[in-house]
CSV table of C-alpha atoms in Angstrom, one decimal:
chain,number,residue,atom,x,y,z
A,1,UNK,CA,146.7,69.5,-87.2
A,2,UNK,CA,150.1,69.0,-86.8
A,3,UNK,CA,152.7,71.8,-88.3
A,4,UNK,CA,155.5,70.7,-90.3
A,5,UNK,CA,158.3,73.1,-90.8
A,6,UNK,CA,162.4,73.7,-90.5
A,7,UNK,CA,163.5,72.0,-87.1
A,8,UNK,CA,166.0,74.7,-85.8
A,9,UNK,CA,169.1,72.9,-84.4
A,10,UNK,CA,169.0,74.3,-80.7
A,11,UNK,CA,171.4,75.0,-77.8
A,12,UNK,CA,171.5,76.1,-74.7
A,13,UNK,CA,174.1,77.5,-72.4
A,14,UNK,CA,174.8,79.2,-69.1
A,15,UNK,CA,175.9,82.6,-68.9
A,16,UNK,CA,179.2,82.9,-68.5
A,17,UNK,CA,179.8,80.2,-70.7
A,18,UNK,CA,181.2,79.9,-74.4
A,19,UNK,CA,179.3,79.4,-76.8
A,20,UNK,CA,179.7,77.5,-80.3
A,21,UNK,CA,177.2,77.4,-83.3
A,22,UNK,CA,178.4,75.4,-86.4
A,23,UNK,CA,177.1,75.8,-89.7
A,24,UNK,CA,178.2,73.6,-92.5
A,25,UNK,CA,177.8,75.2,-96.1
A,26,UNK,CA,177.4,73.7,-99.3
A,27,UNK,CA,179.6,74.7,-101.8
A,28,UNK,CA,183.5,74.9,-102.4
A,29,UNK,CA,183.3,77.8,-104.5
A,30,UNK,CA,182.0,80.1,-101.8
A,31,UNK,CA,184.3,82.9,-101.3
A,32,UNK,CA,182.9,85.0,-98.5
A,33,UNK,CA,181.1,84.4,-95.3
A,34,UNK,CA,179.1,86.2,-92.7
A,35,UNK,CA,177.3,85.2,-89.5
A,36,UNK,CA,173.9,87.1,-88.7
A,37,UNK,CA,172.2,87.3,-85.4
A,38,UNK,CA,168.2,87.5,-85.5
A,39,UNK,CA,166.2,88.3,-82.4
A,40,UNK,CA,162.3,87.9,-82.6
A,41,UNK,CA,160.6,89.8,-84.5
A,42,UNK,CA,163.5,91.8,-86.1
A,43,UNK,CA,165.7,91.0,-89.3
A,44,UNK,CA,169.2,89.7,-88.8
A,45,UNK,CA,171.8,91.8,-88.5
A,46,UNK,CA,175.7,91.1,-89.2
A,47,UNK,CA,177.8,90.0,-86.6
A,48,UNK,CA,181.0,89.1,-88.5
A,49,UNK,CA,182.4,87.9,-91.9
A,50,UNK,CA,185.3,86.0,-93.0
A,51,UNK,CA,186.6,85.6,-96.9
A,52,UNK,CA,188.2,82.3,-97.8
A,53,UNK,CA,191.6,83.1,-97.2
A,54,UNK,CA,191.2,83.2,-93.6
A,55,UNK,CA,190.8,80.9,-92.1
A,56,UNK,CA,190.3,82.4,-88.3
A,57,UNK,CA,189.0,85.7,-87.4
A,58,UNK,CA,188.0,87.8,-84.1
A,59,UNK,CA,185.4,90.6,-83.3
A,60,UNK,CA,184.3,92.1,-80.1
A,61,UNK,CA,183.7,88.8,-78.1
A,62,UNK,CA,182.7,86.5,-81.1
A,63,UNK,CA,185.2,84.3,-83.5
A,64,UNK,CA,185.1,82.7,-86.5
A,65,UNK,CA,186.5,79.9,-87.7
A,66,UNK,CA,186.2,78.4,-91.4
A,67,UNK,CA,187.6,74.8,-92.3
A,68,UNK,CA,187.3,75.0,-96.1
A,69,UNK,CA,188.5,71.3,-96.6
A,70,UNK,CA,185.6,70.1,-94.2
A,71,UNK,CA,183.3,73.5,-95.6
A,72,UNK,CA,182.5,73.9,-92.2
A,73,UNK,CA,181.9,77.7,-90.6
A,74,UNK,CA,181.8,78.1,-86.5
A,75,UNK,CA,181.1,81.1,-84.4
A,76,UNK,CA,182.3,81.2,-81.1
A,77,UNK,CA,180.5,83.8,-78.5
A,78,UNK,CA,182.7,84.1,-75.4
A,79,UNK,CA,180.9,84.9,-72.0
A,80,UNK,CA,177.8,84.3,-73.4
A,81,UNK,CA,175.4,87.2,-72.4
A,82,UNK,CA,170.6,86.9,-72.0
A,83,UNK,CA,171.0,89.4,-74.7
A,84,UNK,CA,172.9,86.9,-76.9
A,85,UNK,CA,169.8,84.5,-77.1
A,86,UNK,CA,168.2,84.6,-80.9
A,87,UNK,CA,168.9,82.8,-83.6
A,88,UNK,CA,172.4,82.7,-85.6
A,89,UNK,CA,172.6,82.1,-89.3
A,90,UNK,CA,175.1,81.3,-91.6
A,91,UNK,CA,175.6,83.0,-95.1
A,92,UNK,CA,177.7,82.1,-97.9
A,93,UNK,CA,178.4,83.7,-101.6
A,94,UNK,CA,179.1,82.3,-104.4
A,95,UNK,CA,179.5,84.4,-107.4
A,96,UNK,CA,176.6,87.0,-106.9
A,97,UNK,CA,174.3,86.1,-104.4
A,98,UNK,CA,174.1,84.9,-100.4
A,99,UNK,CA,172.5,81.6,-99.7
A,100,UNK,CA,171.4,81.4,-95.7
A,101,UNK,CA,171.5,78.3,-93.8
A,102,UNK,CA,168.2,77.2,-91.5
A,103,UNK,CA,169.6,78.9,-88.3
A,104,UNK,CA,170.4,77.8,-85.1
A,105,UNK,CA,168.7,79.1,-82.1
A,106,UNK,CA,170.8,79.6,-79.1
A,107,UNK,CA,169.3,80.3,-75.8
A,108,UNK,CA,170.9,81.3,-72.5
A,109,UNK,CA,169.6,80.5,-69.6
A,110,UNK,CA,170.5,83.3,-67.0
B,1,UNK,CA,171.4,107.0,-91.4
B,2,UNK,CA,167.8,104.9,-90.6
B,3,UNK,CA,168.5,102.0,-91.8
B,4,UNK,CA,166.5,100.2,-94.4
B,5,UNK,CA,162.9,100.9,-93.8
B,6,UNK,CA,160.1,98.5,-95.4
B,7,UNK,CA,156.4,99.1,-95.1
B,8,UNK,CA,153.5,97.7,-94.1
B,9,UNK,CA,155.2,95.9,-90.6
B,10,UNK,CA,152.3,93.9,-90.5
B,11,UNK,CA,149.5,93.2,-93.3
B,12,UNK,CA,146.6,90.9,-92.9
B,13,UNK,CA,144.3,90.5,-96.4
B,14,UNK,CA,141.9,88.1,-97.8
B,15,UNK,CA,142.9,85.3,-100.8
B,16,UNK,CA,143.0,86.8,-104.2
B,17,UNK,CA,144.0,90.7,-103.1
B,18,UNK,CA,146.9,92.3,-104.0
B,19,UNK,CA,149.6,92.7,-101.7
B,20,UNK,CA,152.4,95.6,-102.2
B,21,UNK,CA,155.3,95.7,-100.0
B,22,UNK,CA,157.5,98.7,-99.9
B,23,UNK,CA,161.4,99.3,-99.2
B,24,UNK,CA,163.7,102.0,-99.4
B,25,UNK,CA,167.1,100.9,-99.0
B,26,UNK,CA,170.1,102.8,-97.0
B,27,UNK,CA,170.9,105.8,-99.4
B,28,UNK,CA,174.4,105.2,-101.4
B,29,UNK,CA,173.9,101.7,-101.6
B,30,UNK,CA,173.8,99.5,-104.9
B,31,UNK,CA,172.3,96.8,-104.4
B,32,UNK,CA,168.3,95.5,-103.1
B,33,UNK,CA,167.3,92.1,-102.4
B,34,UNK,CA,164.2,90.9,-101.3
B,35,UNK,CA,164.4,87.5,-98.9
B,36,UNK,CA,161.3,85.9,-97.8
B,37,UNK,CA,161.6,83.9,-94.4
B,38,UNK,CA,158.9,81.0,-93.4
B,39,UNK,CA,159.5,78.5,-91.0
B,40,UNK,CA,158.9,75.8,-93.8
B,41,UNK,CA,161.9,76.9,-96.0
B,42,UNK,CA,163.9,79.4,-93.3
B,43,UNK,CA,165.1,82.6,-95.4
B,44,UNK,CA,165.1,82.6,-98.8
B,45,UNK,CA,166.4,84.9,-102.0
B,46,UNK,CA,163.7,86.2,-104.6
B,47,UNK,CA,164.9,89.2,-106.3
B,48,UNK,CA,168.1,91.1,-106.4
B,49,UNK,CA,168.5,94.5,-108.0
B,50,UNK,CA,172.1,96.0,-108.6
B,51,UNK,CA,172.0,100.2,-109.7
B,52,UNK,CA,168.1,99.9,-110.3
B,53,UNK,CA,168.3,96.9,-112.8
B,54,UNK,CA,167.0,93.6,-111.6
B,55,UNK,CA,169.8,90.8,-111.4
B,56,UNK,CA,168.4,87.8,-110.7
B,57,UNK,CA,164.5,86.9,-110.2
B,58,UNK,CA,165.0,83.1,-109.8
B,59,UNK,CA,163.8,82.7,-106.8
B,60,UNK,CA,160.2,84.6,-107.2
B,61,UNK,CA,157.8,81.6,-107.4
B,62,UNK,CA,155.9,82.2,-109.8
B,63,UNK,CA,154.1,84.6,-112.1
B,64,UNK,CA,151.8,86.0,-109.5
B,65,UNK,CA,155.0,88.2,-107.3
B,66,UNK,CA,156.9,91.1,-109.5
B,67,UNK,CA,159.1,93.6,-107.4
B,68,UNK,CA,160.3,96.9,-109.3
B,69,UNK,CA,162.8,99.6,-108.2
B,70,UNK,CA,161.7,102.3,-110.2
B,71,UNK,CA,164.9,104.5,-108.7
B,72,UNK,CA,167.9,104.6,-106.0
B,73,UNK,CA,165.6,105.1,-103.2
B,74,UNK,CA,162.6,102.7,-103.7
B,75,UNK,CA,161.6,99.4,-104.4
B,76,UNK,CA,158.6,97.6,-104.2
B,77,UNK,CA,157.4,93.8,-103.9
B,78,UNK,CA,153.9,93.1,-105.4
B,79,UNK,CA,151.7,89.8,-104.9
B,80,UNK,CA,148.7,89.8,-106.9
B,81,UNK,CA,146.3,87.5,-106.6
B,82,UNK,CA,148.0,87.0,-102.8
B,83,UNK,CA,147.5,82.9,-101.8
B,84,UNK,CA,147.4,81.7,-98.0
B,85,UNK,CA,150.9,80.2,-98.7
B,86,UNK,CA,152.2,83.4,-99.2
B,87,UNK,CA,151.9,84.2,-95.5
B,88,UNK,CA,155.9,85.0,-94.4
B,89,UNK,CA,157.8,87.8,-93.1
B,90,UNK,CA,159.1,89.9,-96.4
B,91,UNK,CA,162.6,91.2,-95.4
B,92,UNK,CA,164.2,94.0,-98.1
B,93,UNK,CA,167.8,94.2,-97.7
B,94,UNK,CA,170.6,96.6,-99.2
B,95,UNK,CA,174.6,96.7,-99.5
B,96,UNK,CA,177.1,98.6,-101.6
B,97,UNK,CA,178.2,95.0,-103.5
B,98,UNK,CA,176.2,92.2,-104.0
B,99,UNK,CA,178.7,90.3,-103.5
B,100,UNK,CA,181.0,91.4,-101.2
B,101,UNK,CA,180.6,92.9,-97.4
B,102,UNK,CA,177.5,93.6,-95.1
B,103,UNK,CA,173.8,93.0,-96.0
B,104,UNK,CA,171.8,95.8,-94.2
B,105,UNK,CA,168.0,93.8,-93.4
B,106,UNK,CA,164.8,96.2,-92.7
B,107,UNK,CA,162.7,95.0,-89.5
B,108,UNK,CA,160.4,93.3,-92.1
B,109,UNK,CA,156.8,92.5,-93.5
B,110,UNK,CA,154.7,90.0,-91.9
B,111,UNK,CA,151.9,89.2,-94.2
B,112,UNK,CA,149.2,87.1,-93.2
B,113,UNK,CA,147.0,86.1,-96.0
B,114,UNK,CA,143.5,84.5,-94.7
Protein backbone atom coordinates (compact mmCIF):
# COMPACT_ATOMS: atom_id res chain seq x y z
CA UNK A 1 0.00 0.00 0.00
CA UNK A 2 1.07 3.23 -0.37
CA UNK A 3 2.92 5.08 2.79
CA UNK A 4 1.80 8.41 3.77
CA UNK A 5 4.10 10.42 5.90
CA UNK A 6 6.14 13.98 6.33
CA UNK A 7 7.47 14.89 2.83
CA UNK A 8 11.04 16.26 3.82
CA UNK A 9 11.83 19.46 1.78
CA UNK A 10 15.08 18.22 -0.05
CA UNK A 11 18.27 19.82 -1.55
CA UNK A 12 21.03 18.99 -3.17
CA UNK A 13 24.36 20.57 -3.77
CA UNK A 14 27.87 20.22 -5.09
CA UNK A 15 30.73 20.18 -2.93
CA UNK A 16 32.29 23.05 -2.75
CA UNK A 17 29.24 24.89 -2.89
CA UNK A 18 27.16 26.86 -0.21
CA UNK A 19 24.60 25.68 1.19
CA UNK A 20 21.20 27.24 2.50
CA UNK A 21 18.34 25.51 4.54
CA UNK A 22 15.39 27.74 5.53
CA UNK A 23 13.11 27.02 8.22
CA UNK A 24 10.20 29.14 8.95
CA UNK A 25 8.83 28.91 12.61
CA UNK A 26 5.59 29.61 14.05
CA UNK A 27 5.48 31.74 16.70
CA UNK A 28 6.55 35.45 17.56
CA UNK A 29 7.12 34.76 21.11
CA UNK A 30 9.95 32.38 20.45
CA UNK A 31 12.99 33.65 22.13
CA UNK A 32 15.81 31.20 21.29
CA UNK A 33 16.77 29.14 18.42
CA UNK A 34 18.99 26.21 17.48
CA UNK A 35 19.75 24.29 14.35
CA UNK A 36 20.46 20.40 14.70
CA UNK A 37 22.07 18.19 12.27
CA UNK A 38 20.85 14.37 12.20
CA UNK A 39 22.68 11.67 10.28
CA UNK A 40 20.94 8.20 9.83
CA UNK A 41 20.45 6.40 12.43
CA UNK A 42 21.75 8.79 15.11
CA UNK A 43 19.97 11.62 17.15
CA UNK A 44 20.57 15.18 16.19
CA UNK A 45 23.03 16.96 17.48
CA UNK A 46 23.48 21.01 17.81
CA UNK A 47 25.08 22.79 15.34
CA UNK A 48 24.37 26.42 16.46
CA UNK A 49 21.88 28.68 18.26
CA UNK A 50 20.86 32.20 18.04
CA UNK A 51 18.46 34.19 20.77
CA UNK A 52 16.15 36.85 19.40
CA UNK A 53 18.29 39.69 19.78
CA UNK A 54 20.50 38.68 17.07
CA UNK A 55 19.75 38.73 14.35
CA UNK A 56 23.04 37.09 12.54
CA UNK A 57 25.50 34.76 13.91
CA UNK A 58 28.68 32.57 12.77
CA UNK A 59 30.25 29.17 13.80
CA UNK A 60 32.86 27.10 12.33
CA UNK A 61 31.72 27.27 8.62
CA UNK A 62 27.87 27.48 9.27
CA UNK A 63 25.70 30.95 9.74
CA UNK A 64 22.62 31.79 10.96
CA UNK A 65 20.37 34.22 10.12
CA UNK A 66 16.92 35.00 11.91
CA UNK A 67 14.28 37.58 10.28
CA UNK A 68 11.90 37.90 13.23
CA UNK A 69 9.53 40.23 11.25
CA UNK A 70 9.22 37.49 8.45
CA UNK A 71 9.82 34.51 11.58
CA UNK A 72 12.07 33.05 9.23
CA UNK A 73 15.50 31.10 10.46
CA UNK A 74 18.30 30.16 7.69
CA UNK A 75 21.57 28.22 8.08
CA UNK A 76 24.17 28.71 5.74
CA UNK A 77 26.92 25.84 5.39
CA UNK A 78 29.88 27.22 3.41
CA UNK A 79 32.01 24.64 1.26
CA UNK A 80 29.62 22.18 1.66
CA UNK A 81 31.44 18.94 2.66
CA UNK A 82 29.86 14.47 1.88
CA UNK A 83 29.97 14.49 5.53
CA UNK A 84 27.52 17.48 5.71
CA UNK A 85 24.65 15.27 4.06
CA UNK A 86 21.76 14.39 6.82
CA UNK A 87 18.99 16.09 7.70
CA UNK A 88 18.91 19.81 9.34
CA UNK A 89 16.19 20.82 11.79
CA UNK A 90 15.05 23.78 13.13
CA UNK A 91 14.08 24.32 16.89
CA UNK A 92 12.46 27.08 18.56
CA UNK A 93 11.36 27.87 22.42
CA UNK A 94 8.83 29.44 23.71
CA UNK A 95 8.51 29.75 27.26
CA UNK A 96 9.62 26.12 28.46
CA UNK A 97 9.80 23.87 25.81
CA UNK A 98 11.49 23.30 22.08
CA UNK A 99 9.20 22.69 19.21
CA UNK A 100 11.17 20.98 16.07
CA UNK A 101 10.28 21.72 12.52
CA UNK A 102 9.89 18.55 9.88
CA UNK A 103 13.56 18.78 8.73
CA UNK A 104 15.14 19.34 5.58
CA UNK A 105 17.36 16.78 4.13
CA UNK A 106 20.39 18.05 2.33
CA UNK A 107 22.47 15.88 0.25
CA UNK A 108 25.72 16.49 -1.44
CA UNK A 109 26.64 14.98 -4.27
CA UNK A 110 30.51 14.55 -4.27
CA UNK B 1 31.55 12.57 29.65
CA UNK B 2 29.38 9.66 27.39
CA UNK B 3 26.83 11.41 26.47
CA UNK B 4 23.26 10.50 27.15
CA UNK B 5 22.85 6.80 26.84
CA UNK B 6 19.30 5.20 26.21
CA UNK B 7 18.61 1.49 26.11
CA UNK B 8 17.32 -0.92 24.24
CA UNK B 9 18.87 0.55 20.56
CA UNK B 10 16.60 -1.56 18.96
CA UNK B 11 13.32 -3.51 20.40
CA UNK B 12 10.99 -5.54 18.39
CA UNK B 13 7.75 -7.00 20.60
CA UNK B 14 4.35 -8.26 19.86
CA UNK B 15 0.87 -5.98 20.38
CA UNK B 16 -0.24 -5.74 23.90
CA UNK B 17 3.46 -6.15 25.72
CA UNK B 18 4.99 -3.81 27.61
CA UNK B 19 7.68 -1.82 26.35
CA UNK B 20 10.32 0.06 28.82
CA UNK B 21 12.75 2.32 27.47
CA UNK B 22 15.65 3.54 29.51
CA UNK B 23 17.86 6.81 29.68
CA UNK B 24 20.31 8.24 31.79
CA UNK B 25 21.01 11.70 31.04
CA UNK B 26 24.61 13.61 30.99
CA UNK B 27 25.40 13.85 34.84
CA UNK B 28 24.86 17.62 36.19
CA UNK B 29 22.22 18.29 33.95
CA UNK B 30 18.61 19.42 34.99
CA UNK B 31 16.54 18.70 32.71
CA UNK B 32 15.10 15.18 30.58
CA UNK B 33 12.87 15.09 27.79
CA UNK B 34 11.69 12.41 25.94
CA UNK B 35 10.93 13.16 21.96
CA UNK B 36 9.46 10.53 19.85
CA UNK B 37 10.43 10.84 15.95
CA UNK B 38 8.14 9.04 13.15
CA UNK B 39 8.11 9.94 9.70
CA UNK B 40 4.29 10.65 10.00
CA UNK B 41 4.63 13.49 12.62
CA UNK B 42 8.74 14.19 12.37
CA UNK B 43 10.03 14.68 16.14
CA UNK B 44 7.81 15.26 18.64
CA UNK B 45 7.82 16.34 22.65
CA UNK B 46 6.21 13.93 25.26
CA UNK B 47 7.55 14.45 28.60
CA UNK B 48 9.93 16.86 30.17
CA UNK B 49 11.31 16.51 33.59
CA UNK B 50 13.20 19.51 35.40
CA UNK B 51 15.33 18.34 38.88
CA UNK B 52 13.46 14.89 38.91
CA UNK B 53 9.85 16.45 38.76
CA UNK B 54 7.88 15.96 35.60
CA UNK B 55 7.06 19.41 33.85
CA UNK B 56 4.97 18.91 31.21
CA UNK B 57 3.33 15.40 30.02
CA UNK B 58 1.13 16.93 27.17
CA UNK B 59 2.38 15.44 24.58
CA UNK B 60 2.18 11.60 25.90
CA UNK B 61 -0.76 10.23 23.90
CA UNK B 62 -2.55 8.73 25.95
CA UNK B 63 -3.05 6.72 29.14
CA UNK B 64 -1.20 3.66 27.92
CA UNK B 65 2.79 5.65 27.99
CA UNK B 66 4.09 6.88 31.66
CA UNK B 67 7.85 7.88 31.92
CA UNK B 68 9.36 8.30 35.57
CA UNK B 69 12.78 9.62 36.76
CA UNK B 70 12.92 8.12 39.96
CA UNK B 71 16.50 10.27 40.49
CA UNK B 72 19.36 12.56 38.80
CA UNK B 73 20.69 9.75 36.83
CA UNK B 74 17.72 7.73 35.37
CA UNK B 75 14.64 7.95 33.69
CA UNK B 76 12.51 5.60 32.07
CA UNK B 77 9.70 5.57 29.35
CA UNK B 78 7.10 2.78 29.71
CA UNK B 79 4.38 1.63 27.01
CA UNK B 80 2.06 -0.88 28.31
CA UNK B 81 -0.14 -2.49 26.38
CA UNK B 82 2.48 -1.32 23.27
CA UNK B 83 0.17 -0.81 19.80
CA UNK B 84 1.76 -1.21 16.17
CA UNK B 85 1.41 2.69 15.97
CA UNK B 86 3.80 3.04 18.52
CA UNK B 87 6.55 1.81 16.34
CA UNK B 88 9.12 5.14 16.30
CA UNK B 89 12.56 5.89 17.27
CA UNK B 90 12.40 6.98 21.24
CA UNK B 91 15.11 9.76 21.68
CA UNK B 92 15.86 10.86 25.58
CA UNK B 93 17.44 14.12 25.70
CA UNK B 94 19.13 16.23 28.58
CA UNK B 95 20.37 20.00 29.16
CA UNK B 96 21.25 22.21 32.18
CA UNK B 97 17.82 24.63 31.30
CA UNK B 98 14.91 23.74 29.67
CA UNK B 99 14.78 26.50 28.27
CA UNK B 100 17.83 27.92 27.44
CA UNK B 101 21.12 26.42 25.55
CA UNK B 102 22.00 22.91 24.08
CA UNK B 103 19.75 19.77 24.09
CA UNK B 104 22.20 16.74 24.39
CA UNK B 105 20.01 13.64 22.24
CA UNK B 106 21.03 9.82 23.01
CA UNK B 107 21.57 7.70 19.70
CA UNK B 108 17.90 6.46 20.36
CA UNK B 109 15.26 3.57 20.67
CA UNK B 110 13.84 2.11 17.62
CA UNK B 111 10.84 0.12 18.57
CA UNK B 112 9.09 -1.92 16.26
CA UNK B 113 5.86 -3.27 17.60
CA UNK B 114 4.41 -6.22 15.32
Amino acid sequence: GESVGLHLPTLSVQEGDNSIINCAYSNSASDYFIWYKQESGKGPQFIIDIRSNMDKRQGQRVTVLLNKTVKHLSLQIAATQPGDSAVYFCAENTGNQFYFGTGTSLTVIP
Amino acid sequence: DAGVIQSPRHEVTEMGQEVTLRCKPISGHNSLFWYRQTMMRGLELLIYFNNNVPIDDSGMPEDRFSAKMPNASFSTLKIQPSEPRDSAVYFCASSLSPVIGELFFGEGSRLTVL
